[in-house]
Amino acid sequence: MFDYKEIERTIKDNNLLFQKIEDADKECLIQRLYDTFVVGNPRALWLSFKYIPYSIDCNREDPYWHLLDIIDKNRVLYFIIDYWNKDFVIYKAKMSDIHIFIGDCEGLDEFYLMTSDFMELYSITDHDDLLHIDVRKNKKISD
């Protein structure tokens, strides 16, 4: 069962160096995420992106198995967990630690990885799609 305790267990059991983003910092980060990538307030962010996302082919496998081929393991990202379409749990961490977390956290099925410069967003959907947006390259969806 995926819940806050499972998130905490995964971090603790794997000794992951995760910096939790909370309170005002979390609110600012979520606002920046929406301002940059999302139109409105959809149930799932990927349903209403401002840009046409690039769909990364994972050969019908779980995107988890391809993340380290696509994102450098030393890259520091915001790891944004969509918590039952009600809340976001956000950490800042290296991709290598995020990858360990994803592999061990039971029930995790929808999350986002945002670069610290707010230029790129990776979206792993509950349909096992791996989507990528780079605001410098992707075409904006016209209003």
Coordinates of N, CA, C and O in Angstrom, one line a residue:
M1 N 0.8 -1.2 0.0 CA 0.0 0.0 0.0 C 0.9 1.2 0.0 O 1.8 1.4 0.8
F2 N 0.6 2.1 -0.9 CA 1.4 3.4 -1.1 C 0.9 4.4 -0.1 O -0.3 4.8 -0.2
D3 N 1.7 4.9 0.8 CA 1.3 5.9 1.7 C 2.5 6.7 2.2 O 3.7 6.3 1.8
Y4 N 2.3 7.7 3.1 CA 3.5 8.4 3.6 C 4.5 7.6 4.3 O 5.7 7.8 4.2
K5 N 4.0 6.6 5.1 CA 4.9 5.7 5.8 C 5.8 4.9 4.8 O 6.9 4.6 5.1
E6 N 5.2 4.5 3.7 CA 6.0 3.7 2.7 C 7.1 4.6 2.1 O 8.2 4.1 1.9
I7 N 6.8 5.9 1.9 CA 7.8 6.8 1.4 C 8.9 6.9 2.4 O 10.1 6.8 2.0
E8 N 8.6 7.2 3.7 CA 9.6 7.3 4.7 C 10.4 6.0 4.9 O 11.6 6.1 5.1
R9 N 9.7 4.9 4.8 CA 10.4 3.6 5.0 C 11.5 3.4 3.9 O 12.6 3.0 4.1
T10 N 11.1 3.7 2.7 CA 11.9 3.5 1.5 C 13.2 4.4 1.6 O 14.3 4.0 1.4
I11 N 13.0 5.7 2.1 CA 14.2 6.6 2.2 C 15.1 6.0 3.3 O 16.3 6.0 3.2
K12 N 14.5 5.7 4.5 CA 15.3 5.2 5.6 C 16.0 3.9 5.3 O 17.2 3.7 5.6
D13 N 15.3 2.9 4.8 CA 15.9 1.6 4.5 C 17.0 1.6 3.5 O 17.9 0.8 3.6
N14 N 17.0 2.6 2.6 CA 18.0 2.7 1.6 C 19.0 3.8 1.9 O 19.9 4.0 1.0
N15 N 18.9 4.4 3.0 CA 19.9 5.5 3.4 C 20.0 6.5 2.3 O 21.1 6.9 1.9
L16 N 18.9 7.0 1.7 CA 18.9 7.9 0.6 C 19.1 9.3 1.1 O 18.5 9.8 2.1
L17 N 19.9 10.1 0.3 CA 20.1 11.5 0.7 C 19.1 12.3 0.0 O 19.3 12.9 -1.1
F18 N 17.9 12.4 0.6 CA 16.8 13.2 0.1 C 16.6 14.4 0.9 O 16.6 14.3 2.1
Q19 N 16.5 15.6 0.2 CA 16.2 16.8 0.9 C 14.7 17.1 0.7 O 14.2 17.3 -0.4
K20 N 13.9 17.0 1.8 CA 12.4 17.2 1.7 C 12.1 18.7 1.5 O 12.7 19.5 2.2
I21 N 11.3 19.0 0.5 CA 10.9 20.3 0.3 C 9.5 20.5 0.9 O 8.6 19.8 0.6
E22 N 9.4 21.5 1.9 CA 8.2 21.6 2.6 C 7.8 23.1 2.8 O 8.5 24.0 2.4
D23 N 6.6 23.3 3.3 CA 6.0 24.6 3.7 C 6.1 25.6 2.5 O 5.6 25.3 1.4
A24 N 6.6 26.8 2.8 CA 6.6 27.8 1.8 C 7.4 27.4 0.5 O 7.0 27.7 -0.6
D25 N 8.5 26.8 0.8 CA 9.4 26.3 -0.4 C 8.6 25.4 -1.3 O 8.7 25.4 -2.5
K26 N 7.8 24.5 -0.7 CA 7.0 23.5 -1.4 C 6.0 24.2 -2.2 O 5.8 24.0 -3.4
E27 N 5.3 25.2 -1.6 CA 4.2 26.0 -2.3 C 4.8 26.7 -3.5 O 4.2 26.7 -4.6
C28 N 6.0 27.3 -3.3 CA 6.6 28.1 -4.4 C 7.0 27.1 -5.5 O 6.8 27.5 -6.7
L29 N 7.5 26.0 -5.2 CA 7.9 25.0 -6.2 C 6.7 24.5 -7.0 O 6.8 24.3 -8.2
I30 N 5.7 24.2 -6.3 CA 4.4 23.7 -7.0 C 3.9 24.8 -7.9 O 3.5 24.5 -9.0
Q31 N 3.9 26.0 -7.4 CA 3.5 27.2 -8.2 C 4.3 27.3 -9.5 O 3.8 27.5 -10.6
R32 N 5.6 27.1 -9.3 CA 6.5 27.2 -10.5 C 6.3 26.1 -11.4 O 6.3 26.3 -12.7
L33 N 6.0 24.9 -10.9 CA 5.7 23.7 -11.7 C 4.5 24.0 -12.6 O 4.5 23.8 -13.8
Y34 N 3.4 24.5 -12.0 CA 2.2 24.8 -12.7 C 2.4 25.9 -13.7 O 1.9 25.8 -14.8
D35 N 3.0 27.0 -13.2 CA 3.3 28.2 -14.1 C 4.0 27.8 -15.4 O 3.8 28.3 -16.4
T36 N 5.0 26.9 -15.2 CA 5.9 26.5 -16.3 C 5.3 25.4 -17.2 O 5.4 25.5 -18.4
F37 N 4.6 24.4 -16.6 CA 4.3 23.2 -17.4 C 2.8 22.9 -17.5 O 2.5 22.1 -18.4
V38 N 1.9 23.4 -16.7 CA 0.6 22.9 -16.6 C -0.5 24.0 -16.8 O -0.3 25.1 -16.3
V39 N -1.5 23.6 -17.5 CA -2.7 24.5 -17.7 C -3.8 24.1 -16.7 O -4.2 22.9 -16.6
G40 N -4.3 25.0 -16.0 CA -5.4 24.7 -15.0 C -5.0 23.9 -13.9 O -3.8 23.9 -13.4
N41 N -5.9 23.1 -13.4 CA -5.7 22.2 -12.2 C -6.2 20.8 -12.5 O -7.2 20.4 -11.9
P42 N -5.6 20.1 -13.4 CA -6.1 18.8 -13.8 C -5.9 17.7 -12.7 O -5.1 17.9 -11.8
R43 N -6.7 16.7 -12.8 CA -6.6 15.6 -11.8 C -5.1 15.0 -11.8 O -4.6 14.7 -10.8
A44 N -4.6 14.8 -13.0 CA -3.2 14.4 -13.2 C -2.5 15.5 -14.1 O -3.1 15.8 -15.1
L45 N -1.3 15.9 -13.7 CA -0.7 17.0 -14.4 C -0.5 16.7 -15.9 O -0.7 17.6 -16.7
W46 N -0.1 15.4 -16.2 CA 0.2 15.1 -17.6 C -1.1 15.2 -18.5 O -0.9 15.2 -19.7
L47 N -2.2 15.3 -17.9 CA -3.4 15.4 -18.7 C -3.6 16.8 -19.3 O -4.4 17.1 -20.2
S48 N -2.8 17.8 -18.8 CA -3.0 19.2 -19.2 C -1.7 20.0 -19.3 O -1.5 21.0 -18.7
F49 N -0.7 19.4 -20.0 CA 0.6 20.1 -20.2 C 0.4 21.3 -21.1 O -0.4 21.3 -22.0
K50 N 1.3 22.3 -20.9 CA 1.3 23.5 -21.7 C 2.1 23.3 -23.0 O 2.0 24.0 -24.0
Y51 N 2.9 22.2 -23.0 CA 3.7 21.8 -24.2 C 3.4 20.4 -24.6 O 2.9 19.6 -23.8
I52 N 3.6 20.2 -25.9 CA 3.4 18.8 -26.4 C 4.6 18.0 -25.9 O 5.7 18.3 -26.3
P53 N 4.3 17.0 -25.1 CA 5.5 16.2 -24.5 C 6.0 15.3 -25.5 O 5.3 14.8 -26.4
Y54 N 7.3 15.0 -25.4 CA 8.0 14.0 -26.2 C 7.8 12.7 -25.5 O 8.1 12.6 -24.3
S55 N 7.3 11.7 -26.1 CA 7.0 10.4 -25.5 C 8.3 9.5 -25.8 O 8.7 9.3 -26.9
I56 N 8.9 9.1 -24.7 CA 10.1 8.3 -24.8 C 9.7 6.8 -24.8 O 9.0 6.3 -24.0
D57 N 10.2 6.1 -25.9 CA 9.9 4.7 -26.1 C 10.6 3.8 -25.1 O 11.9 3.9 -25.1
C58 N 9.9 3.1 -24.3 CA 10.5 2.2 -23.4 C 10.3 0.7 -23.7 O 10.3 -0.2 -22.9
N59 N 10.0 0.4 -25.0 CA 9.8 -0.9 -25.5 C 8.8 -1.7 -24.6 O 8.9 -2.9 -24.3
R60 N 7.7 -1.0 -24.3 CA 6.6 -1.5 -23.5 C 7.0 -2.0 -22.1 O 6.3 -2.9 -21.5
E61 N 8.1 -1.6 -21.6 CA 8.6 -2.0 -20.3 C 8.3 -0.8 -19.4 O 8.1 0.3 -19.8
D62 N 8.4 -1.1 -18.1 CA 8.3 0.0 -17.1 C 9.4 1.0 -17.3 O 10.6 0.6 -17.5
P63 N 9.0 2.3 -17.4 CA 10.0 3.3 -17.6 C 11.2 3.3 -16.6 O 12.3 3.8 -16.9
Y64 N 10.9 2.8 -15.4 CA 12.0 2.7 -14.4 C 13.2 2.1 -15.0 O 14.3 2.5 -14.7
W65 N 13.1 1.1 -15.8 CA 14.3 0.4 -16.3 C 15.1 1.2 -17.3 O 16.2 0.9 -17.7
H66 N 14.6 2.3 -17.7 CA 15.2 3.2 -18.8 C 15.7 4.5 -18.2 O 16.4 5.3 -18.9
L67 N 15.3 4.9 -17.0 CA 15.6 6.2 -16.5 C 17.0 6.6 -16.4 O 17.4 7.7 -16.8
L68 N 17.9 5.6 -16.0 CA 19.3 5.9 -15.9 C 20.0 6.0 -17.3 O 21.1 6.5 -17.4
D69 N 19.3 5.5 -18.3 CA 19.8 5.6 -19.7 C 19.5 7.0 -20.2 O 20.2 7.5 -21.1
I70 N 18.5 7.6 -19.7 CA 18.0 8.9 -20.2 C 18.5 10.1 -19.3 O 18.8 11.1 -19.9
I71 N 18.6 9.9 -18.0 CA 19.0 11.0 -17.1 C 20.3 10.6 -16.4 O 20.3 9.5 -15.8
D72 N 21.2 11.4 -16.4 CA 22.5 11.2 -15.8 C 22.3 10.9 -14.3 O 21.6 11.6 -13.6
K73 N 23.0 9.9 -13.8 CA 22.7 9.4 -12.4 C 23.2 10.5 -11.4 O 22.7 10.4 -10.2
N74 N 24.0 11.4 -11.7 CA 24.5 12.4 -10.8 C 23.7 13.7 -10.9 O 24.0 14.7 -10.1
R75 N 22.7 13.8 -11.8 CA 21.9 15.0 -11.9 C 21.0 15.2 -10.7 O 20.4 14.2 -10.3
V76 N 21.0 16.4 -10.2 CA 20.1 16.7 -9.1 C 18.8 17.2 -9.6 O 18.7 18.1 -10.4
L77 N 17.7 16.6 -9.1 CA 16.3 16.9 -9.6 C 15.4 17.1 -8.5 O 15.6 16.6 -7.4
Y78 N 14.3 17.7 -8.8 CA 13.1 17.7 -7.9 C 12.3 16.4 -8.2 O 11.9 16.2 -9.4
F79 N 12.1 15.6 -7.2 CA 11.4 14.4 -7.3 C 10.0 14.7 -6.8 O 9.8 14.9 -5.6
I80 N 9.0 14.7 -7.6 CA 7.6 15.1 -7.2 C 6.7 13.9 -7.3 O 6.4 13.5 -8.4
I81 N 6.3 13.5 -6.2 CA 5.4 12.3 -6.1 C 4.0 12.8 -6.0 O 3.6 13.6 -5.2
D82 N 3.1 12.4 -7.0 CA 1.7 12.7 -7.0 C 1.0 11.8 -6.0 O 0.9 10.6 -6.2
Y83 N 0.6 12.3 -4.9 CA 0.1 11.5 -3.8 C -1.5 11.5 -3.9 O -2.2 12.4 -3.5
W84 N -1.9 10.4 -4.6 CA -3.4 10.2 -4.8 C -4.1 11.4 -5.4 O -5.3 11.6 -5.0
N85 N -3.5 12.2 -6.3 CA -4.1 13.3 -6.9 C -4.6 14.3 -5.9 O -5.5 15.1 -6.2
K86 N -4.1 14.3 -4.7 CA -4.5 15.2 -3.6 C -3.4 16.1 -3.1 O -3.7 17.2 -2.7
D87 N -2.2 15.6 -3.2 CA -1.1 16.4 -2.6 C 0.2 15.9 -3.4 O 0.2 15.0 -4.2
F88 N 1.2 16.7 -3.2 CA 2.5 16.3 -3.8 C 3.5 16.2 -2.6 O 3.5 16.9 -1.7
V89 N 4.3 15.2 -2.7 CA 5.5 15.0 -1.8 C 6.7 15.3 -2.6 O 6.9 14.7 -3.7
I90 N 7.5 16.2 -2.2 CA 8.6 16.7 -3.0 C 10.0 16.5 -2.3 O 10.1 16.9 -1.2
Y91 N 10.9 16.0 -3.0 CA 12.3 15.9 -2.5 C 13.2 16.4 -3.6 O 12.9 16.4 -4.8
K92 N 14.4 16.9 -3.2 CA 15.5 17.2 -4.1 C 16.6 16.1 -3.8 O 17.0 15.9 -2.7
A93 N 17.0 15.5 -4.9 CA 18.0 14.4 -4.8 C 18.7 14.1 -6.1 O 18.2 14.6 -7.1
K94 N 19.7 13.3 -6.0 CA 20.4 12.9 -7.2 C 19.6 11.8 -7.8 O 18.9 11.0 -7.2
M95 N 19.7 11.7 -9.1 CA 18.9 10.7 -9.9 C 19.2 9.3 -9.4 O 18.3 8.4 -9.4
S96 N 20.5 9.0 -9.1 CA 20.8 7.6 -8.6 C 20.0 7.3 -7.4 O 19.5 6.1 -7.3
D97 N 19.8 8.2 -6.4 CA 19.0 7.9 -5.2 C 17.6 7.8 -5.6 O 16.8 7.0 -5.0
I98 N 17.1 8.7 -6.5 CA 15.7 8.6 -6.9 C 15.4 7.3 -7.5 O 14.4 6.7 -7.3
H99 N 16.3 6.8 -8.3 CA 16.1 5.5 -9.0 C 16.0 4.4 -8.0 O 15.2 3.5 -8.2
I100 N 16.9 4.4 -7.0 CA 16.8 3.4 -5.9 C 15.4 3.5 -5.2 O 14.7 2.4 -5.0
F101 N 15.0 4.7 -5.0 CA 13.7 4.9 -4.3 C 12.5 4.3 -5.1 O 11.7 3.5 -4.7
I102 N 12.5 4.6 -6.4 CA 11.5 4.2 -7.3 C 11.4 2.6 -7.4 O 10.3 2.0 -7.3
G103 N 12.6 2.0 -7.4 CA 12.7 0.6 -7.4 C 12.2 -0.1 -6.2 O 11.8 -1.3 -6.2
D104 N 12.2 0.6 -5.0 CA 11.9 -0.1 -3.8 C 10.6 0.4 -3.2 O 10.0 -0.3 -2.3
C105 N 10.0 1.5 -3.6 CA 8.8 2.0 -3.0 C 7.6 1.3 -3.6 O 7.3 1.4 -4.8
E106 N 6.9 0.6 -2.7 CA 5.7 -0.2 -3.1 C 4.5 0.7 -3.5 O 4.2 1.6 -2.7
G107 N 4.0 0.5 -4.7 CA 2.8 1.2 -5.1 C 3.0 2.6 -5.7 O 2.0 3.2 -6.1
L108 N 4.2 3.0 -5.9 CA 4.4 4.3 -6.6 C 4.1 4.2 -8.1 O 4.7 3.3 -8.7
D109 N 3.2 5.0 -8.6 CA 2.9 4.8 -10.0 C 2.8 6.1 -10.8 O 2.6 6.0 -12.0
E110 N 2.9 7.2 -10.2 CA 2.8 8.5 -10.9 C 3.7 9.5 -10.2 O 3.5 9.8 -9.1
F111 N 4.7 10.0 -11.0 CA 5.6 11.0 -10.4 C 6.3 11.8 -11.5 O 6.2 11.5 -12.7
Y112 N 6.9 12.9 -11.1 CA 7.5 13.8 -12.0 C 8.9 14.1 -11.5 O 9.2 14.1 -10.3
L113 N 9.8 14.3 -12.5 CA 11.2 14.7 -12.2 C 11.4 16.1 -12.9 O 11.3 16.2 -14.1
M114 N 11.7 17.1 -12.1 CA 11.9 18.4 -12.7 C 13.3 18.9 -12.4 O 13.8 18.7 -11.3
T115 N 13.9 19.5 -13.5 CA 15.3 20.0 -13.3 C 15.3 21.2 -12.4 O 14.3 21.9 -12.3
S116 N 16.4 21.4 -11.7 CA 16.5 22.5 -10.8 C 16.4 23.9 -11.4 O 16.1 24.9 -10.8
D117 N 16.6 24.0 -12.7 CA 16.5 25.2 -13.5 C 15.1 25.4 -14.0 O 14.8 26.4 -14.7
F118 N 14.2 24.5 -13.7 CA 12.8 24.5 -14.2 C 12.6 24.5 -15.7 O 11.6 24.9 -16.2
M119 N 13.6 24.0 -16.4 CA 13.5 23.9 -17.9 C 13.0 22.6 -18.4 O 12.5 22.6 -19.5
E120 N 13.2 21.5 -17.6 CA 12.8 20.2 -18.1 C 11.9 19.5 -17.1 O 12.1 19.7 -15.9
L121 N 11.0 18.7 -17.6 CA 10.1 17.9 -16.8 C 10.0 16.5 -17.4 O 9.7 16.4 -18.6
Y122 N 10.2 15.5 -16.6 CA 9.9 14.1 -17.0 C 8.7 13.7 -16.2 O 8.6 13.9 -15.0
S123 N 7.8 13.0 -16.9 CA 6.6 12.6 -16.3 C 6.4 11.1 -16.5 O 6.5 10.6 -17.6
I124 N 6.3 10.3 -15.4 CA 6.0 8.9 -15.5 C 4.6 8.7 -15.0 O 4.2 9.0 -13.9
T125 N 3.7 8.3 -16.0 CA 2.3 8.3 -15.7 C 1.9 6.9 -15.2 O 2.7 5.9 -15.2
D126 N 0.7 6.9 -14.7 CA 0.1 5.6 -14.1 C -0.2 4.6 -15.3 O -0.6 3.5 -15.0
H127 N 0.1 5.0 -16.5 CA -0.1 4.1 -17.7 C 1.3 3.7 -18.2 O 1.4 3.2 -19.3
D128 N 2.3 3.9 -17.4 CA 3.7 3.6 -17.7 C 4.2 4.3 -19.0 O 5.0 3.7 -19.8
D129 N 3.8 5.5 -19.2 CA 4.3 6.4 -20.2 C 5.4 7.2 -19.6 O 5.3 7.6 -18.5
L130 N 6.5 7.4 -20.4 CA 7.5 8.3 -20.0 C 7.5 9.5 -20.9 O 7.8 9.3 -22.1
L131 N 7.2 10.6 -20.4 CA 7.0 11.8 -21.2 C 8.1 12.8 -20.8 O 8.5 12.9 -19.6
H132 N 8.6 13.6 -21.7 CA 9.6 14.6 -21.5 C 9.2 15.9 -22.1 O 8.8 16.0 -23.3
I133 N 9.4 17.0 -21.3 CA 9.2 18.4 -21.9 C 10.5 19.1 -21.6 O 11.0 19.1 -20.5
D134 N 11.0 19.8 -22.6 CA 12.1 20.8 -22.4 C 11.5 22.1 -23.0 O 11.2 22.2 -24.2
V135 N 11.3 23.1 -22.1 CA 10.6 24.3 -22.6 C 11.4 25.0 -23.7 O 10.8 25.8 -24.4
R136 N 12.7 24.7 -23.8 CA 13.4 25.4 -24.9 C 13.2 24.7 -26.2 O 13.5 25.2 -27.3
K137 N 12.7 23.4 -26.2 CA 12.6 22.7 -27.5 C 11.2 22.2 -27.8 O 10.8 22.2 -29.0
N138 N 10.4 21.9 -26.8 CA 9.0 21.4 -27.1 C 8.1 22.5 -27.6 O 8.2 23.6 -27.2
K139 N 7.2 22.1 -28.5 CA 6.2 23.1 -29.0 C 5.1 23.3 -28.0 O 4.6 22.4 -27.4
K140 N 4.8 24.6 -27.8 CA 3.7 25.0 -26.9 C 2.4 24.6 -27.5 O 2.2 24.8 -28.7
I141 N 1.5 24.1 -26.7 CA 0.1 23.9 -27.2 C -0.6 25.2 -27.3 O -0.6 26.0 -26.3
S142 N -1.2 25.5 -28.4 CA -1.9 26.8 -28.6 C -3.2 26.8 -27.8 O -3.8 25.8 -27.6
D143 N -3.4 28.0 -27.3 CA -4.6 28.2 -26.4 C -5.9 28.1 -27.2 O -6.0 28.5 -28.3

